[in-house]
PDB file of C-alpha atoms in Angstrom:
ATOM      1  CA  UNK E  25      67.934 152.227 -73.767  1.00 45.00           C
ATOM      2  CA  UNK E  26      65.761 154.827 -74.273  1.00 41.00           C
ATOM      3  CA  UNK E  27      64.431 156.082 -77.156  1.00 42.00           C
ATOM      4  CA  UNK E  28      66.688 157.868 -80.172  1.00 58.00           C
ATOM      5  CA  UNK E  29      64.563 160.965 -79.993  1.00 87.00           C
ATOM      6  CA  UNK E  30      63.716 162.919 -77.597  1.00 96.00           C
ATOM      7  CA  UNK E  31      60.584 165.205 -77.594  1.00 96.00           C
ATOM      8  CA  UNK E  32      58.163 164.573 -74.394  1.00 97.00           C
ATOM      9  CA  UNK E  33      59.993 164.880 -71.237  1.00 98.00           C
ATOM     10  CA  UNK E  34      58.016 164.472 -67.284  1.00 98.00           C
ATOM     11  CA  UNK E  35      59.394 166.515 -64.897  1.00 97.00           C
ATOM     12  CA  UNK E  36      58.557 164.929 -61.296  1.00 96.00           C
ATOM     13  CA  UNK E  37      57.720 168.719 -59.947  1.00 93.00           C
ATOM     14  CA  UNK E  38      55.376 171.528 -60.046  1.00 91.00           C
ATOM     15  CA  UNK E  39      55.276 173.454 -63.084  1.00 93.00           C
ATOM     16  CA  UNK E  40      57.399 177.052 -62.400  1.00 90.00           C
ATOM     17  CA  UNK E  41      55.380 180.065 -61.500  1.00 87.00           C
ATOM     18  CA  UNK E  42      56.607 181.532 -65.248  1.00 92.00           C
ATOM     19  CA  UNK E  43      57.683 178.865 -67.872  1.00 92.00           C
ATOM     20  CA  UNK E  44      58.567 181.256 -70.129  1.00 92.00           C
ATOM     21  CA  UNK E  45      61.102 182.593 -67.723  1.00 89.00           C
ATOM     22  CA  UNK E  46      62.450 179.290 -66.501  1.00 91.00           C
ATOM     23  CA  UNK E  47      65.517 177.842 -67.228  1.00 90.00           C
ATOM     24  CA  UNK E  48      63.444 175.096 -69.151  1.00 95.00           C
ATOM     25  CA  UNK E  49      62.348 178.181 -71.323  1.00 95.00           C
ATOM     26  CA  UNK E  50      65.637 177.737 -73.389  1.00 93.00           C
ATOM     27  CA  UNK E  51      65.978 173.879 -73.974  1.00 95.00           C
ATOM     28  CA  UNK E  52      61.926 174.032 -75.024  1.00 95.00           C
ATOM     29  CA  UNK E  53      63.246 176.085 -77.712  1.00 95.00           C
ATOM     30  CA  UNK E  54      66.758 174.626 -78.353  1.00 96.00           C
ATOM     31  CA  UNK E  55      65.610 170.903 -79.030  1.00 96.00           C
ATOM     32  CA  UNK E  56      61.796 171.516 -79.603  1.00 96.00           C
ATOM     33  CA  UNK E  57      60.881 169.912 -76.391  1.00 97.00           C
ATOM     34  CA  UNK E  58      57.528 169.590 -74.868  1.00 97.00           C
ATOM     35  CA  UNK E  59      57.480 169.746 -70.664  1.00 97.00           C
ATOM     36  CA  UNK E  60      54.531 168.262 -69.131  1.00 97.00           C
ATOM     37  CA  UNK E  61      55.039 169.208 -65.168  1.00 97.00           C
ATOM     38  CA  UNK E  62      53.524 166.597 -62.534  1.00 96.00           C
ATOM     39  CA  UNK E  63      54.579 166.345 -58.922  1.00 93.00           C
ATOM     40  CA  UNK E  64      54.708 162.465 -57.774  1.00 96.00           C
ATOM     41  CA  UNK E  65      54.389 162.562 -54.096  1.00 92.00           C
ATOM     42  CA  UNK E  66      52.259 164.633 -51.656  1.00 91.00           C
ATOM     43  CA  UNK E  67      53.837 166.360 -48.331  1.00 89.00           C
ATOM     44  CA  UNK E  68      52.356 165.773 -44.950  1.00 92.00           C
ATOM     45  CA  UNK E  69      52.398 167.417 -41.720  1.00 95.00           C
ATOM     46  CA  UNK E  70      53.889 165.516 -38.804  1.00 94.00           C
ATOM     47  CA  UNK E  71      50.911 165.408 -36.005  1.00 95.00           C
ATOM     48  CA  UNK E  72      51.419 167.172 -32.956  1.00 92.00           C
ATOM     49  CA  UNK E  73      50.990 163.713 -31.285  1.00 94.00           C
ATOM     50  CA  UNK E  74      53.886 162.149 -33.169  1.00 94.00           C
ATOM     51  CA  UNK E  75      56.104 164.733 -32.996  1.00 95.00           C
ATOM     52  CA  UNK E  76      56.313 164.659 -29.224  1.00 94.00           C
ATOM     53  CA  UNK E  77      56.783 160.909 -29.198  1.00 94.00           C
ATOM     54  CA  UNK E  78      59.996 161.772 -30.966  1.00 93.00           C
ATOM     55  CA  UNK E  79      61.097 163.482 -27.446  1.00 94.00           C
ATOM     56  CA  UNK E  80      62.421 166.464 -29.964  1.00 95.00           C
ATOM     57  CA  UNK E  81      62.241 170.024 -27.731  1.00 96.00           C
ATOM     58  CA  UNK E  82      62.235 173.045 -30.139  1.00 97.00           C
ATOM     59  CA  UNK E  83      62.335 175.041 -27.264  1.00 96.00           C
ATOM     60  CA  UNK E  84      66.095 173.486 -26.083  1.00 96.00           C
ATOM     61  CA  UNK E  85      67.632 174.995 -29.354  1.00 97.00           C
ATOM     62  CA  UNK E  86      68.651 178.850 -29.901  1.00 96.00           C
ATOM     63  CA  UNK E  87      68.795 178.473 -33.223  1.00 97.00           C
ATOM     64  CA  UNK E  88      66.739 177.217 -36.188  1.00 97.00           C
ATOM     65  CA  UNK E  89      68.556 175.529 -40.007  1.00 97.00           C
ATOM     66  CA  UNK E  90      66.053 176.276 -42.938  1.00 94.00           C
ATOM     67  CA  UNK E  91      66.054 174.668 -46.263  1.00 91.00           C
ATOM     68  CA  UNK E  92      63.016 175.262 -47.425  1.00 90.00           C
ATOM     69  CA  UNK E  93      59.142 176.870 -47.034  1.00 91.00           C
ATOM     70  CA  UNK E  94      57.769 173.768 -46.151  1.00 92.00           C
ATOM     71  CA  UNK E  95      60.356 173.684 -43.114  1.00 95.00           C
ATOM     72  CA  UNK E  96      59.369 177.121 -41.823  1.00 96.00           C
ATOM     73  CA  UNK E  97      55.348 176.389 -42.447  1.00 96.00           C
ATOM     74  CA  UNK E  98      55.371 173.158 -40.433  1.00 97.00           C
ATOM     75  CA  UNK E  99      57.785 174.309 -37.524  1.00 97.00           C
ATOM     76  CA  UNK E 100      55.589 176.924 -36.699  1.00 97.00           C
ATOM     77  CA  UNK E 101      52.657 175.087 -37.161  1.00 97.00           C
ATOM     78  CA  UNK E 102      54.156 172.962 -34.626  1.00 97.00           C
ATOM     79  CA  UNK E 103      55.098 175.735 -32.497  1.00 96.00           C
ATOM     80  CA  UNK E 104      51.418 176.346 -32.430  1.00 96.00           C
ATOM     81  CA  UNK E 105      50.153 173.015 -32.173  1.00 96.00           C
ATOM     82  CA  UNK E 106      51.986 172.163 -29.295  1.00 96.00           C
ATOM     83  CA  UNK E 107      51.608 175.969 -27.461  1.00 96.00           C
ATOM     84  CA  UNK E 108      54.713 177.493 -27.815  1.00 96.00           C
ATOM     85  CA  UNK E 109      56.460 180.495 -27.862  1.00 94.00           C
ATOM     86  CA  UNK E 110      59.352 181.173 -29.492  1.00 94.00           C
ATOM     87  CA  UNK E 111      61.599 183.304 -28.675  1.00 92.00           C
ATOM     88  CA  UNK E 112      62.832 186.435 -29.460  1.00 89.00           C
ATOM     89  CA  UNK E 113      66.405 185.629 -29.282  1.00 92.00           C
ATOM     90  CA  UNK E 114      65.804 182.524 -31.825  1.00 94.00           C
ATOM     91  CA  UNK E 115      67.993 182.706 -34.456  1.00 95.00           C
ATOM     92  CA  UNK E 116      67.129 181.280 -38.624  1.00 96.00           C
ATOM     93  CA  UNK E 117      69.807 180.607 -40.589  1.00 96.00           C
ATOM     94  CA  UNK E 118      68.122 179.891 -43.996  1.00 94.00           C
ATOM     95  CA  UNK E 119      69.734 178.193 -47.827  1.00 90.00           C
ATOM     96  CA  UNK E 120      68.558 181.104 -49.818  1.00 88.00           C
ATOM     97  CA  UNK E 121      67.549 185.156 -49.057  1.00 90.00           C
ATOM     98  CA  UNK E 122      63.911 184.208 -50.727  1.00 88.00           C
ATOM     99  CA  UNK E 123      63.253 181.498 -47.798  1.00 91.00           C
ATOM    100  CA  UNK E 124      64.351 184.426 -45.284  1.00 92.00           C
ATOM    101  CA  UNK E 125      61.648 186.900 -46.437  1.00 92.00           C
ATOM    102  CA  UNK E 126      59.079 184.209 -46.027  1.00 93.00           C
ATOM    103  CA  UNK E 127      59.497 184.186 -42.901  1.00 93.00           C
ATOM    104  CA  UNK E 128      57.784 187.507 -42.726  1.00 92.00           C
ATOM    105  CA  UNK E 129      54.517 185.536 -43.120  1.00 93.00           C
ATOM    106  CA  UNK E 130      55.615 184.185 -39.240  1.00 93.00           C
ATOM    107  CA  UNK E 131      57.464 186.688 -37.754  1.00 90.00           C
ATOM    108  CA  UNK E 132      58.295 190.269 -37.487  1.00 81.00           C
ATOM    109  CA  UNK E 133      62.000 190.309 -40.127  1.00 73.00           C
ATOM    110  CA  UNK E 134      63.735 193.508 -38.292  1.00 65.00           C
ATOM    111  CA  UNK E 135      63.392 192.179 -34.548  1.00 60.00           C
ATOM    112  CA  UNK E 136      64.930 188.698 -35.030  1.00 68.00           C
ATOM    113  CA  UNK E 137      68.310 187.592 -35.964  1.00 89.00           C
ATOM    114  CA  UNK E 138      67.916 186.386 -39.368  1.00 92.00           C
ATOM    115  CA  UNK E 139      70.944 184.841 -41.835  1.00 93.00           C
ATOM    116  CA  UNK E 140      71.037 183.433 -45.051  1.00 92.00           C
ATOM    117  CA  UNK E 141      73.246 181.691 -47.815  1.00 89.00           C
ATOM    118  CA  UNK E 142      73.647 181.993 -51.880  1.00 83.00           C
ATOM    119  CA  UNK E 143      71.927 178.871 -52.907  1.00 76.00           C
ATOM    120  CA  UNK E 144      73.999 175.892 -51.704  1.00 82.00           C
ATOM    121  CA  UNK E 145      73.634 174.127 -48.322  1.00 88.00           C
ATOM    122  CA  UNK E 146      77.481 174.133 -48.396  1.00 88.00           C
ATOM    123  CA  UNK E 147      77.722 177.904 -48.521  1.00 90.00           C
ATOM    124  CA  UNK E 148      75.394 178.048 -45.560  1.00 94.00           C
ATOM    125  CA  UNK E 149      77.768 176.006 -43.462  1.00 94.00           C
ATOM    126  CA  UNK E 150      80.447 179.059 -44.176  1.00 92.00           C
ATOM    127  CA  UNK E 151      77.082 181.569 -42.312  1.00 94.00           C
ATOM    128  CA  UNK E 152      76.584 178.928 -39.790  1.00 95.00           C
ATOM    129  CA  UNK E 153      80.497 178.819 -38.365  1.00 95.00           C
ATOM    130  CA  UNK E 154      80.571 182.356 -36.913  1.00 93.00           C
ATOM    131  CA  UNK E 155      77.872 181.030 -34.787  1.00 94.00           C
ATOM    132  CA  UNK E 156      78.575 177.829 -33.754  1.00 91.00           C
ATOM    133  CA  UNK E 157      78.063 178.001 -30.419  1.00 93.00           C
ATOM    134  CA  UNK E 158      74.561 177.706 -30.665  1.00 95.00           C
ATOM    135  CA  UNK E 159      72.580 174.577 -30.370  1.00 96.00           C
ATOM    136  CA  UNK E 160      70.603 174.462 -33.740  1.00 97.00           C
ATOM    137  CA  UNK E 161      67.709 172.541 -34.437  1.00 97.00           C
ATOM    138  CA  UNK E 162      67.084 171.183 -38.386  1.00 97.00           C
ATOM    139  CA  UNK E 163      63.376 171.053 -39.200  1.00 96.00           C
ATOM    140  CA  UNK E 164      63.015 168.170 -42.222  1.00 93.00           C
ATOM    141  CA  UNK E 165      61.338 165.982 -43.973  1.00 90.00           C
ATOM    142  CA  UNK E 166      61.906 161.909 -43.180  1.00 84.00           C
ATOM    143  CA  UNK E 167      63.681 161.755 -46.799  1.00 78.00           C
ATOM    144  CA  UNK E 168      66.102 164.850 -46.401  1.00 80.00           C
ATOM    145  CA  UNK E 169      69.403 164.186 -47.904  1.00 76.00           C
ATOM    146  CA  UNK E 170      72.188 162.881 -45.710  1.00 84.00           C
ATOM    147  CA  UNK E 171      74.640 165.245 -47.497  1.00 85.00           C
ATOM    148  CA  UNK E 172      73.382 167.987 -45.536  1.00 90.00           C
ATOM    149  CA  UNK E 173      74.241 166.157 -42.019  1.00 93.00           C
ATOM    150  CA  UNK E 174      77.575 165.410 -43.391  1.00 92.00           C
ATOM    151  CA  UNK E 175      78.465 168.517 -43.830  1.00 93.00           C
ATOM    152  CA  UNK E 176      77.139 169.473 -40.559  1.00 94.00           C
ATOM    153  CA  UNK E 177      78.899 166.844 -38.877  1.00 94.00           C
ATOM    154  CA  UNK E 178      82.350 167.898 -40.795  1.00 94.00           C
ATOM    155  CA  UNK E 179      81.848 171.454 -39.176  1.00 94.00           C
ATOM    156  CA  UNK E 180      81.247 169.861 -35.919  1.00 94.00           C
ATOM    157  CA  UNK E 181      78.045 171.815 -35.730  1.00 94.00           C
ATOM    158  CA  UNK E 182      75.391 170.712 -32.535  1.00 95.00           C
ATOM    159  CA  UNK E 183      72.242 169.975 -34.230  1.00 96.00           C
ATOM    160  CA  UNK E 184      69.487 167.733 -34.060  1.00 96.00           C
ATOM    161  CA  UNK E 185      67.787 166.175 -36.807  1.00 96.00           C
ATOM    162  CA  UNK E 186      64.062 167.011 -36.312  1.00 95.00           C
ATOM    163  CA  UNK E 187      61.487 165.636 -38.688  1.00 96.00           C
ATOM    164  CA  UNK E 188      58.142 167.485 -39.123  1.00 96.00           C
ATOM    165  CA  UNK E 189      57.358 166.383 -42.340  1.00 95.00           C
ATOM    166  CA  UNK E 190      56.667 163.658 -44.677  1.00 92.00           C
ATOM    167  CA  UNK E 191      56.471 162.758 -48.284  1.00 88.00           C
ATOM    168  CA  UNK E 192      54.196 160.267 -49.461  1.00 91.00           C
ATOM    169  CA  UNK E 193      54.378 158.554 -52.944  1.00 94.00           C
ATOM    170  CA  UNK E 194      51.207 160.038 -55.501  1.00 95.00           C
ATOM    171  CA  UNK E 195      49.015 157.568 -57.790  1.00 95.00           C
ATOM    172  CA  UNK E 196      50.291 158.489 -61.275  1.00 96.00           C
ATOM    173  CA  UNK E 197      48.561 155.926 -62.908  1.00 95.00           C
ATOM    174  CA  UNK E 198      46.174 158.561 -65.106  1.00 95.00           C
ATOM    175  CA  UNK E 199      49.136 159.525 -66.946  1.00 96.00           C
ATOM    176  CA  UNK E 200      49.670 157.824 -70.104  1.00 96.00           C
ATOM    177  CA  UNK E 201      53.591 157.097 -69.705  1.00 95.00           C
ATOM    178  CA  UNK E 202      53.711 155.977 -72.790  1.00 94.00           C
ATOM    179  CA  UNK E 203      53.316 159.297 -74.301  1.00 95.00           C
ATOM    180  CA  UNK E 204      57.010 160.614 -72.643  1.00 96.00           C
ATOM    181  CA  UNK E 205      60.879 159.889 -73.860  1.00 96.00           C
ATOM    182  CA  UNK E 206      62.160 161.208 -70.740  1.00 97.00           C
ATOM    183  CA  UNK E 207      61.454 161.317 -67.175  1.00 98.00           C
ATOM    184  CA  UNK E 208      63.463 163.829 -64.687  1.00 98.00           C
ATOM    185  CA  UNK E 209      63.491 162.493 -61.034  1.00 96.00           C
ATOM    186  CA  UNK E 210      64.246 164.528 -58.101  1.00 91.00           C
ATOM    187  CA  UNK E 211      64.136 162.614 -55.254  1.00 88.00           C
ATOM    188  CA  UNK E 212      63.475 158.658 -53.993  1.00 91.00           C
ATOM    189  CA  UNK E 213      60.202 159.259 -53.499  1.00 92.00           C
ATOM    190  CA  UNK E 214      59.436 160.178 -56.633  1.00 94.00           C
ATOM    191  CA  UNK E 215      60.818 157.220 -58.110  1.00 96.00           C
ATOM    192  CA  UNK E 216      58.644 155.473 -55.667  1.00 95.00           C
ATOM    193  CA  UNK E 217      55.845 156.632 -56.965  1.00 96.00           C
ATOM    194  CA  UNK E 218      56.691 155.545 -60.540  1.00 97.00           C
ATOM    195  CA  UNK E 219      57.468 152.577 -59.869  1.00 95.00           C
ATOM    196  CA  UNK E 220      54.519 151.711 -57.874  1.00 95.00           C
ATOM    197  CA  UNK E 221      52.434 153.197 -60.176  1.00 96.00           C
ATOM    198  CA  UNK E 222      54.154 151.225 -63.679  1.00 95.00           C
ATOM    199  CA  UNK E 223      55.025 148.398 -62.377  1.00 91.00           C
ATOM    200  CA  UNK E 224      54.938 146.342 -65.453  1.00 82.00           C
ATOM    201  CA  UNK E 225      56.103 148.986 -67.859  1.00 85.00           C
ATOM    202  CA  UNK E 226      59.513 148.254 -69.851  1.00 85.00           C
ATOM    203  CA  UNK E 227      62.269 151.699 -68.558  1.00 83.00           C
ATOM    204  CA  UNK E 228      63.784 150.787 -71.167  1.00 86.00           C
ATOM    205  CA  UNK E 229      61.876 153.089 -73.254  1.00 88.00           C
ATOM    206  CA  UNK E 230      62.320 155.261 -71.257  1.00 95.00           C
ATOM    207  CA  UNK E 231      65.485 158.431 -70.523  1.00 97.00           C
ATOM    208  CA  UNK E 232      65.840 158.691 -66.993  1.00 97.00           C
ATOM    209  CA  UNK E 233      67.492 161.750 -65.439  1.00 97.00           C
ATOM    210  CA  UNK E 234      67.745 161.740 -61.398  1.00 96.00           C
ATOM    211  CA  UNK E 235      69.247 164.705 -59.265  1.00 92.00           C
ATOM    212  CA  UNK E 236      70.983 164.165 -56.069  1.00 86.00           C
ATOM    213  CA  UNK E 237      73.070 161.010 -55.236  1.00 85.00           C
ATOM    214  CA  UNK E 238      69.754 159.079 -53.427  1.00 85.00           C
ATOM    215  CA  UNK E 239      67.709 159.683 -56.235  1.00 91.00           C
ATOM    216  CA  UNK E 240      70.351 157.568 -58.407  1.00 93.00           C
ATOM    217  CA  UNK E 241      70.490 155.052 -55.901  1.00 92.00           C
ATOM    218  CA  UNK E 242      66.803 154.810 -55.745  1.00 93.00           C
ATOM    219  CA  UNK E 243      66.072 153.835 -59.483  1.00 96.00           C
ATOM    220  CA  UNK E 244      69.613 151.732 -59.495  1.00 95.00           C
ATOM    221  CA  UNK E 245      67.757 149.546 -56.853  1.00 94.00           C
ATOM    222  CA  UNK E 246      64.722 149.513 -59.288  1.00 95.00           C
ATOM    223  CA  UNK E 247      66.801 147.806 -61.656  1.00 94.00           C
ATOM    224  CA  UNK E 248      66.539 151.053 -63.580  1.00 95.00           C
ATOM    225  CA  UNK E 249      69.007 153.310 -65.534  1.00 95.00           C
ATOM    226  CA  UNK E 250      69.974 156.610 -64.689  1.00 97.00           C
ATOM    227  CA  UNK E 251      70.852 158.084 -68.068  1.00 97.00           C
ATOM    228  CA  UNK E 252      71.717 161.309 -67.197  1.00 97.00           C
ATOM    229  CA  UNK E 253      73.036 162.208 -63.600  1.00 95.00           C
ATOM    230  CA  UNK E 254      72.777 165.266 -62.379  1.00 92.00           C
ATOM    231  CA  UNK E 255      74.718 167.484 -60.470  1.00 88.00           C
ATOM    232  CA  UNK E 256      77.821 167.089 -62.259  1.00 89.00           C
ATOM    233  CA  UNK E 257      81.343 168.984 -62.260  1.00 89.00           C
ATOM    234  CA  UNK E 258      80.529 169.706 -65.890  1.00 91.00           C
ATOM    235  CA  UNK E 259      76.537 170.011 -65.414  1.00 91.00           C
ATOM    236  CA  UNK E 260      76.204 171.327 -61.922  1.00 86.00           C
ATOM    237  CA  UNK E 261      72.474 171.496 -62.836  1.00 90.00           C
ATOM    238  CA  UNK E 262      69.622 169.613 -63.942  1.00 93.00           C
ATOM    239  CA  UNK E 263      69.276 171.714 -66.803  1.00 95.00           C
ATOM    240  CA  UNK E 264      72.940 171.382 -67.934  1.00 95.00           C
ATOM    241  CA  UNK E 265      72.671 167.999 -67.623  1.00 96.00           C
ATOM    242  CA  UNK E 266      69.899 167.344 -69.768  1.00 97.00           C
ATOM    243  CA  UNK E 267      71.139 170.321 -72.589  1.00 97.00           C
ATOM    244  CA  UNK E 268      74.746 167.863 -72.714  1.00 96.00           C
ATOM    245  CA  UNK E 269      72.978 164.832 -72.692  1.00 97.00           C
ATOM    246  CA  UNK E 270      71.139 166.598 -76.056  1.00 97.00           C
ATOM    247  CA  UNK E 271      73.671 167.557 -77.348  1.00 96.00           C
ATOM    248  CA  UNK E 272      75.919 164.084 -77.832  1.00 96.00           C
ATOM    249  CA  UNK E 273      76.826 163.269 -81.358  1.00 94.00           C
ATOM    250  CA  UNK E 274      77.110 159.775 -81.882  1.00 93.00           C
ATOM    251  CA  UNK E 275      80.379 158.913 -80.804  1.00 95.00           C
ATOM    252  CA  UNK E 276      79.603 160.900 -77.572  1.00 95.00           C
ATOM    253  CA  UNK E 277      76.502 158.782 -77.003  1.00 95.00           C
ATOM    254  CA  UNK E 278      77.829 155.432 -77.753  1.00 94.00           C
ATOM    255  CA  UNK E 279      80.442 156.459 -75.300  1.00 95.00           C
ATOM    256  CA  UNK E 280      78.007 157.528 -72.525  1.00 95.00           C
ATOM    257  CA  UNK E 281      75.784 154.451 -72.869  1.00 94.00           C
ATOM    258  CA  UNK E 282      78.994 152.147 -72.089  1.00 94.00           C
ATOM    259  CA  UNK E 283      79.520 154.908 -68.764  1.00 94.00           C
ATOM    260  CA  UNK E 284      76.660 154.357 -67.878  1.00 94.00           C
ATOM    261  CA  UNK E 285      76.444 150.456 -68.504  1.00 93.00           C
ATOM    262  CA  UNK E 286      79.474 149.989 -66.707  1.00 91.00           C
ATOM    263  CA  UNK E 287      77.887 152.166 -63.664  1.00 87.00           C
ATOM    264  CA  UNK E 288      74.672 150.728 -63.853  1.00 90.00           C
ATOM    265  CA  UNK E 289      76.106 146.675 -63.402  1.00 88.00           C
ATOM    266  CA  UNK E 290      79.226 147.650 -60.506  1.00 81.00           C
ATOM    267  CA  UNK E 291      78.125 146.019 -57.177  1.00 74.00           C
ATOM    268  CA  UNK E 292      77.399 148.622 -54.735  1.00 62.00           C
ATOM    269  CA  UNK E 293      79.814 149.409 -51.833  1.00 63.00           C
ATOM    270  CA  UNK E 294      78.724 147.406 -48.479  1.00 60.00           C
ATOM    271  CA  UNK E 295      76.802 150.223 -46.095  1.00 51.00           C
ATOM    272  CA  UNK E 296      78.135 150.826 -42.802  1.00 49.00           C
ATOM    273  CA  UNK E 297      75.876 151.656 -39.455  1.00 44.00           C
ATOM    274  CA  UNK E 298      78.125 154.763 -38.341  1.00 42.00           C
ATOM    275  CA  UNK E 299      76.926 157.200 -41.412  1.00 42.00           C
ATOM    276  CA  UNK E 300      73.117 156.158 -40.160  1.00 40.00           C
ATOM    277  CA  UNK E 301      73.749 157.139 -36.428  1.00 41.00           C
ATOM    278  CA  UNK E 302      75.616 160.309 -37.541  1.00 41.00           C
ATOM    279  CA  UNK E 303      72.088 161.583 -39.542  1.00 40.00           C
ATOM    280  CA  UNK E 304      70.722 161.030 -36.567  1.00 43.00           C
ATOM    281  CA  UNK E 305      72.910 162.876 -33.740  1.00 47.00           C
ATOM    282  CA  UNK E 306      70.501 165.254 -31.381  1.00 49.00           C
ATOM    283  CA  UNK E 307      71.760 167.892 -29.862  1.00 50.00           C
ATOM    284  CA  UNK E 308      72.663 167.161 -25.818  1.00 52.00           C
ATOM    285  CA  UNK E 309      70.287 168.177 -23.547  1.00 53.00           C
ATOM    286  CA  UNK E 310      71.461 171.051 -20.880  1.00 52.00           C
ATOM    287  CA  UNK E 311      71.904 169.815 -17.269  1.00 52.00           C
ATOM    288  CA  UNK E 312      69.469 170.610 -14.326  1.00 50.00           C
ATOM    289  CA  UNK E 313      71.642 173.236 -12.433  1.00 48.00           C
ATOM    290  CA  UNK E 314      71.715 172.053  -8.708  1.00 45.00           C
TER     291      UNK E 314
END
């Protein structure tokens, strides 16, 4: 288990562009908690070379899923690399407004068709349905979530999966992790990198938080505890998550510890081939007319 208290805590991502104004503004000053902010993996451009050997045409699609700046930066980096033009008529269907307006760094916002979500992925599907006619392409990275094809496939939405960019694990090994009660994880890669980089270190002195289903996955398969799970119904975010978790008197934490126990040592669920094949569905290619 992890230590009794809590007062260094990684976070596996860039520090916020205002601290102060961050949500991790008001545990700092709720539980006296010092952040130290390091990202653990680098991104990396798909090469132009590559990304043709994937036999992926952006030009076949009318119509373009964003989920984040990295997506639109290296699909039209791509579009550049590789010569082409897109379209007027292309359509972006993006997570959040804030990804929408940076695509104003790209393109000209009033003379393309441009729609966005709240915040959720799942509340972009809701956009995405008065449009489904169109053939939409999904610029990623080779670690997206599968949640986001599931839902996808649920709407019976034509997409293909299109990977233009890739996350590779950092060298953490100048950070002393002995200095931190808590780690936050974000994604397998992440955990990746920790691992690789302390491979002899004992978790158990260690709180791990992980967001996202994978992430959890990734450190069970570690052999490593996920103390605090995050999203939630109670703690839909990170945040939440780590303010209950805080919070525990206890009676709360001895009961938590045996959840999590009990989690931690149930055999996983045998995978099945037809969720892999789904993730990967393409889009069908239009007929030659004769």
């Amino acid at each position: 288990m992890g230590k009794a208290i809590i007062k260094n805590i990684l976070i596996s991502q860039p520090a916020p562009a205002d601290l102060d104004k961050s949500q991790y503004k008001s545990l700092m000053d709720k539980y006296d908690l010092n952040f130290t902010f390091n990202k653990f993996f680098d991104v990396v451009g798909v090469t132009n070379k590559d990304y043709r050997a994937s036999k992926v045409n952006i030009l076949e699609h009318t119509a373009v899923i964003v989920t984040s700046k990295l997506a639109v930066d290296n699909y039209f980096r791509l579009a550049k690399e590789l010569r082409l033009v897109i379209p007027e008529t292309m359509k972006f269907f993006c997570v959040t407004e804030s990804i929408a307006n940076y695509l104003q760094n790209y393109i000209q916002y009033r003379k393309r068709k441009i729609f966005y979500g709240k915040l959720q992925f799942a509340e972009l599907i809701d956009v995405i349905l008065k449009h489904k006619d169109e053939t939409f392409l999904y610029p990623c990275s080779d670690d997206t979530t599968i949640e986001n094809f599931k839902l996808l496939e649920k709407a019976k939405i034509k997409y293909t999966k299109s990977v233009m960019y890739r996350s590779e694990p950092k060298d953490l090994k100048d950070i002393d992790i002995t200095k931190y009660d808590m780690v936050v994880m974000f994604s397998p890669i992440g955990v990746k990198a920790f691992t690789q980089s302390f491979p002899g270190y004992n978790h158990e002195n260690i709180v791990f938080a992980a967001f996202g289903a994978t992430t959890q996955t990734a450190l069970k398969e570690a052999k490593i505890k996920t103390m605090i799970p995050a999203p939630t119904p109670i703690a839909p975010s990170m945040i939440m998550a780590i303010d209950k978790y805080l919070s525990f008197n206890p009676k709360e934490m001895a009961e938590h510890i045996e959840k999590v126990e009990e989690e931690f040592n149930k055999k996983p669920e045998k995978k099945t081939s037809v969720s892999l094949k789904v993730t990967a569905k393409r889009a069908p290619k239009q007929k030659p007319k004769e």
